[in-house]
GROMACS .gro file of C-alpha atoms in nm:
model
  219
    1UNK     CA    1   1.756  -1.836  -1.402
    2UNK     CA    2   1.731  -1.487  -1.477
    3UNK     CA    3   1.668  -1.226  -1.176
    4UNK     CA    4   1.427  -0.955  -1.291
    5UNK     CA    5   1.404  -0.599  -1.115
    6UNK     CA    6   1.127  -0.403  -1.253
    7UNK     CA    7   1.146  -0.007  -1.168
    8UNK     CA    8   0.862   0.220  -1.220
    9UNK     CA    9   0.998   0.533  -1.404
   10UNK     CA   10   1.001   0.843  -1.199
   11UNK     CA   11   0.803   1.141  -1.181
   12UNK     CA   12   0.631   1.318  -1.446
   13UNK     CA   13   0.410   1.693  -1.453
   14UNK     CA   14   0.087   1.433  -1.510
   15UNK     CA   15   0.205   1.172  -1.237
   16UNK     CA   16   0.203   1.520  -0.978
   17UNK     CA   17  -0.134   1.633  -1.130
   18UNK     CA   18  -0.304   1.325  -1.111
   19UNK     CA   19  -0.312   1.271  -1.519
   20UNK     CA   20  -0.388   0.902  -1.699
   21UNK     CA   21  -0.078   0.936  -1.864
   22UNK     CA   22  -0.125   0.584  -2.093
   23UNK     CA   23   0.046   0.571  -2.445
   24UNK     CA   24   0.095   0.977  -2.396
   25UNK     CA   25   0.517   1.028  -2.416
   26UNK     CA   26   0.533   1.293  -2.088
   27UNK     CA   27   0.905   1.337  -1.978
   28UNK     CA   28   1.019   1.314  -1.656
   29UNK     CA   29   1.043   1.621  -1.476
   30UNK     CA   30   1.343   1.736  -1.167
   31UNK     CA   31   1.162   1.514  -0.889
   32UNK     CA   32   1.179   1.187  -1.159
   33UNK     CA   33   1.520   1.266  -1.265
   34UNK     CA   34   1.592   1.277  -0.855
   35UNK     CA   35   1.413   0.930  -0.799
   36UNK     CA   36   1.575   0.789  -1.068
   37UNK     CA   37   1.899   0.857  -0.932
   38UNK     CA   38   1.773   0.742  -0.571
   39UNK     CA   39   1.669   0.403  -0.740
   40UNK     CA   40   2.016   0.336  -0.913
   41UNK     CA   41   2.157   0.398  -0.533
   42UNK     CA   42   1.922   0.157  -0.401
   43UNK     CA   43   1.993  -0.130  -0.661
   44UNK     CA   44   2.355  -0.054  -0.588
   45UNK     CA   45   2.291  -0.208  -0.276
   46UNK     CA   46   2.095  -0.531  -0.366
   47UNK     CA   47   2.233  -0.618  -0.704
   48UNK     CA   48   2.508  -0.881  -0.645
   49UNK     CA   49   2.794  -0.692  -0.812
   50UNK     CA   50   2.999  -1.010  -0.927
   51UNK     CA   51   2.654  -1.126  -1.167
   52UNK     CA   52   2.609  -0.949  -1.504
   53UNK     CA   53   2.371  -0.668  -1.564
   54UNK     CA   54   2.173  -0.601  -1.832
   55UNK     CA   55   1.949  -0.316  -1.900
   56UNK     CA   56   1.595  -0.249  -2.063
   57UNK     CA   57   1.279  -0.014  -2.085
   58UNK     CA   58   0.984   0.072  -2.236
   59UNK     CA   59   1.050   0.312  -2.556
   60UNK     CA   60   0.870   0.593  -2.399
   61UNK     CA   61   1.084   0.917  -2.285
   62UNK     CA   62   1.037   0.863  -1.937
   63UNK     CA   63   1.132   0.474  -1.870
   64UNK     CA   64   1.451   0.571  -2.136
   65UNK     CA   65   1.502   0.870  -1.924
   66UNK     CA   66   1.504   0.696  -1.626
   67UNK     CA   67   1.635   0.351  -1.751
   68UNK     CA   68   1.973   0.598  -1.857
   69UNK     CA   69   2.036   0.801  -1.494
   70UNK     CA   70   2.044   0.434  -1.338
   71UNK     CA   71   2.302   0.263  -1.638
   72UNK     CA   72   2.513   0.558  -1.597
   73UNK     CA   73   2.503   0.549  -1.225
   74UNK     CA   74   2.607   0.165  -1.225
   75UNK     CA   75   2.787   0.151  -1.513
   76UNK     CA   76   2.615  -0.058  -1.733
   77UNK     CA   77   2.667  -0.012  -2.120
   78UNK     CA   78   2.379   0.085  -2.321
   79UNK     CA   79   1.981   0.020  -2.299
   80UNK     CA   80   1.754  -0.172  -2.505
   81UNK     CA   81   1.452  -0.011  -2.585
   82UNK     CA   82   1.132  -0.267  -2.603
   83UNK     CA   83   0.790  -0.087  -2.730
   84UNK     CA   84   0.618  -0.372  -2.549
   85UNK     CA   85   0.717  -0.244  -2.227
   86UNK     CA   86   0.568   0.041  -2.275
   87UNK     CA   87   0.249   0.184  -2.050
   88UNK     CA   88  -0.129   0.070  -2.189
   89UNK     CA   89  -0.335   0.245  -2.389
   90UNK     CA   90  -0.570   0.436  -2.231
   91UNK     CA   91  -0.766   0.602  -2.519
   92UNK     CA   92  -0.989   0.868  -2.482
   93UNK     CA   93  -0.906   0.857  -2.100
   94UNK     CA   94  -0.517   0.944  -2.175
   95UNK     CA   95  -0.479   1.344  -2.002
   96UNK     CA   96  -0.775   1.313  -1.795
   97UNK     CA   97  -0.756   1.316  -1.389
   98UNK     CA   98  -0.946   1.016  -1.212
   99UNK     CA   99  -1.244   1.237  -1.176
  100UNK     CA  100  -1.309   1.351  -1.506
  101UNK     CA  101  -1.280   0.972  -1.576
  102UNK     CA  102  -1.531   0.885  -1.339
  103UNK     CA  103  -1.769   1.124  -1.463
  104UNK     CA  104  -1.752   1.016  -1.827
  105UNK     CA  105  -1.696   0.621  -1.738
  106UNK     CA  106  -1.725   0.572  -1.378
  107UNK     CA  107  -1.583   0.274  -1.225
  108UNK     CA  108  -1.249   0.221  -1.314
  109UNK     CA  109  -1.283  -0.171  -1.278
  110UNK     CA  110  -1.541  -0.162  -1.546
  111UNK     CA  111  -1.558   0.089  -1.745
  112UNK     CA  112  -1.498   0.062  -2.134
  113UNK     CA  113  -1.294   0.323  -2.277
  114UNK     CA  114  -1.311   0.429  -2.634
  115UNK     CA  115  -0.948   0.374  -2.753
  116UNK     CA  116  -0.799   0.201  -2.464
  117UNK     CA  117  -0.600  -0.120  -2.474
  118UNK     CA  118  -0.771  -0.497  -2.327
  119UNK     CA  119  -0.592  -0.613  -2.000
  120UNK     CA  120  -0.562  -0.990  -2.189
  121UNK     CA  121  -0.372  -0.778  -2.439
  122UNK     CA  122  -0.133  -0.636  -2.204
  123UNK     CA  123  -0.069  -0.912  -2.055
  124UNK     CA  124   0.037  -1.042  -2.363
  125UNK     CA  125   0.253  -0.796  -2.485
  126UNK     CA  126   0.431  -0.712  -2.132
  127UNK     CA  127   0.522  -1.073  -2.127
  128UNK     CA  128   0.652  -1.078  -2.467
  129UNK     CA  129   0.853  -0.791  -2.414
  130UNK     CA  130   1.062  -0.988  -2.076
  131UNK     CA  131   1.094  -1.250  -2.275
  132UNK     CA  132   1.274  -1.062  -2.561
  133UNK     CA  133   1.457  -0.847  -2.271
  134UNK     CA  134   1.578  -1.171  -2.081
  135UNK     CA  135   1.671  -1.317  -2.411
  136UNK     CA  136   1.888  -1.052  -2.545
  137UNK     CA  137   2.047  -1.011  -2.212
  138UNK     CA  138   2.140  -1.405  -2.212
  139UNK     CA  139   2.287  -1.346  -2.570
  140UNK     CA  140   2.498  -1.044  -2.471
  141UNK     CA  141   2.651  -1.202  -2.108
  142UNK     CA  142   2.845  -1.442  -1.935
  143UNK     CA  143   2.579  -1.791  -1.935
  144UNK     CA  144   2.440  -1.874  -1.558
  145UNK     CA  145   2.270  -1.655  -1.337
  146UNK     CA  146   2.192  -1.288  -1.439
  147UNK     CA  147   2.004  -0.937  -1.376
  148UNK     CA  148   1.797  -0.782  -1.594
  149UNK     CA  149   1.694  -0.456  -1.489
  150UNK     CA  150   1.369  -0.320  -1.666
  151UNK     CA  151   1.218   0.038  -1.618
  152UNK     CA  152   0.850   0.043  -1.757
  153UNK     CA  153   0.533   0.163  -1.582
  154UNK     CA  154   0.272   0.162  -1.317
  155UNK     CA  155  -0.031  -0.015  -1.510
  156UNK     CA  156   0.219  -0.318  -1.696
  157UNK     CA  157   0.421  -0.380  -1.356
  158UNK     CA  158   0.059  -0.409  -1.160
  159UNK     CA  159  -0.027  -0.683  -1.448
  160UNK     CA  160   0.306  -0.820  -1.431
  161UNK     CA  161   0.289  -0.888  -1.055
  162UNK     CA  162  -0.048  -0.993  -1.074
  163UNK     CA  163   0.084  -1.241  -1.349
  164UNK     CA  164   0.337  -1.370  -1.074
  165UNK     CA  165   0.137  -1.431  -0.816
  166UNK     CA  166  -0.161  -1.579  -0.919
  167UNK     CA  167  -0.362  -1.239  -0.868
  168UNK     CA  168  -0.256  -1.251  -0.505
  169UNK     CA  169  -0.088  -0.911  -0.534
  170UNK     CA  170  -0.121  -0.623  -0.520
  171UNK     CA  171  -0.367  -0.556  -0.313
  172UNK     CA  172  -0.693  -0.329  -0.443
  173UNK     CA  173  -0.616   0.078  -0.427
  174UNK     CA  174  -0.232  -0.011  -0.385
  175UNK     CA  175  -0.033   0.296  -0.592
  176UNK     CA  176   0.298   0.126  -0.726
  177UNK     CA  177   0.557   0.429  -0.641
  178UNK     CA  178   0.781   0.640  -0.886
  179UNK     CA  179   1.066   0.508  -0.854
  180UNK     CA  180   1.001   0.175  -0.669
  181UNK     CA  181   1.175  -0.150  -0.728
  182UNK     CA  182   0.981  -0.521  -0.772
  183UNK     CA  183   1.236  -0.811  -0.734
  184UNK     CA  184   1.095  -1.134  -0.991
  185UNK     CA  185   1.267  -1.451  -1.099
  186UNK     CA  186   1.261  -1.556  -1.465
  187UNK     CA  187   1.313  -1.966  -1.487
  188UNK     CA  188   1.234  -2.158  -1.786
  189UNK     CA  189   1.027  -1.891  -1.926
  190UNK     CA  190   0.818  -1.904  -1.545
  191UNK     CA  191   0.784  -1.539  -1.363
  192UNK     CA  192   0.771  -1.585  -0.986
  193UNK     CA  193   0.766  -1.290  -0.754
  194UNK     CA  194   1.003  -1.236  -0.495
  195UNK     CA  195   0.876  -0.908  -0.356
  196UNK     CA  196   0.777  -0.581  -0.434
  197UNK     CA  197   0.807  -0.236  -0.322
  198UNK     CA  198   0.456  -0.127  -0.197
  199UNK     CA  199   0.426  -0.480   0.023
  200UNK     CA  200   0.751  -0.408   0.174
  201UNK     CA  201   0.660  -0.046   0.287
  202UNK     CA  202   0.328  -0.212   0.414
  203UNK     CA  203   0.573  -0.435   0.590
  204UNK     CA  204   0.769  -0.204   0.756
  205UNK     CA  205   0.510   0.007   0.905
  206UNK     CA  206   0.383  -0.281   1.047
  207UNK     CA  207   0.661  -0.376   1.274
  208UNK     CA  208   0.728   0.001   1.351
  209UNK     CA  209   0.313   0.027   1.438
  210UNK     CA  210   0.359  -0.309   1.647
  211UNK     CA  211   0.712  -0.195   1.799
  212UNK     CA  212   0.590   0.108   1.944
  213UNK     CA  213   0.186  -0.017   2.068
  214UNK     CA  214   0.120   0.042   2.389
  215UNK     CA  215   0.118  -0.322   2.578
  216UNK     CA  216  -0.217  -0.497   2.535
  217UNK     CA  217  -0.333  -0.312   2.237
  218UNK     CA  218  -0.287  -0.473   1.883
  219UNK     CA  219  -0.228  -0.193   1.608
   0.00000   0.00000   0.00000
């Protein structure tokens, strides 16, 4: 059994300007580099420090970027780099912010983009790419139980969760954070999920909202 943790990368100038940033190698810029680091403090605190760590990320600069800050910060030797991890294609779309697209394309859900890359395709490739993450990772550590820690992007995580649980998650309009965390399990080539970042936030506010209603009132 292999435990998967699945970071988003961290900022970029498109992610702050609202830019379909696809295929399109934009580095990360100072907020990214700081969410990055804020990540690697946060896995500090969950991973099980006695269980081997591997790490792995898309081949585009801002996963490597990011997938680097957080090796350094936990001391983890070296990243492999998986071009299957990387973002989709987005085509024609790639630079454009989500109104532009709607007025060429209109609804996201079903629009057909010159150029970009078939969800069945993704879903493919993302799940080749763990495989040959999770594999490498069992050939370079101790056998048994073991992290894999693997920076990629918004779009393939979304798939990859929605892979995991049977299209239960996430839920419609839900923005997968820079720098947010998404904890899987990897068992006889099976992906379950365990939890993810945007659910737990949802989560939390909840019992804060609930905590602090007035008596009688449901929030």
């Amino acid at each position: 059994m292999t435990s998967l943790l699945l970071v988003r990368h961290g900022e970029t100038d498109w992610n702050r300007q609202r830019r379909i940033q696809g295929s399109t190698d934009i580095p990360l810029n100072e907020a990214g580099r700081a969410q990055a680091a804020d990540a690697a403090r946060h896995l500090r605190d969950i991973l099980d420090t006695n269980a081997p760590v591997a790490m792995a990320a898309s081949d585009l600069g801002r996963a490597r970027e990011t997938a680097q800050i957080i090796a350094d910060a936990l001391g983890v030797g070296g990243v492999g780099v998986y071009p299957d991890l990387r973002e989709r294609a987005y085509g024609e779309a790639e630079g454009l912010r989500p109104e532009e697209f709607s007025e060429r394309w209109g609804s996201w859900d079903r629009a057909e983009v010159p150029g970009a890359e078939a969800w069945p395709d993704v879903r493919r490739r993302v799940l080749r790419g763990l495989r040959s993450a999770v594999g490498d990772a069992r050939s370079r550590t101790a056998p048994g139980t073991s992290t894999v820690i693997v920076v990629s992007h918004g779009a393939l995580i979304r798939e990859v969760i929605r892979h995991a649980s049977a299209g239960e998650f996430p839920l419609d309009g839900e923005r997968l954070p820079n720098g947010s965390i998404h904890r899987l399990r990897f068992e006889h080539d099976h992906l379950s999920l365990l939890s993810y970042e945007a659910a737990e936030d949802a989560l939390r506010m909840t019992a804060t909202t609930e905590a602090v209603a007035p008596a009688g009132r449901t929030a």
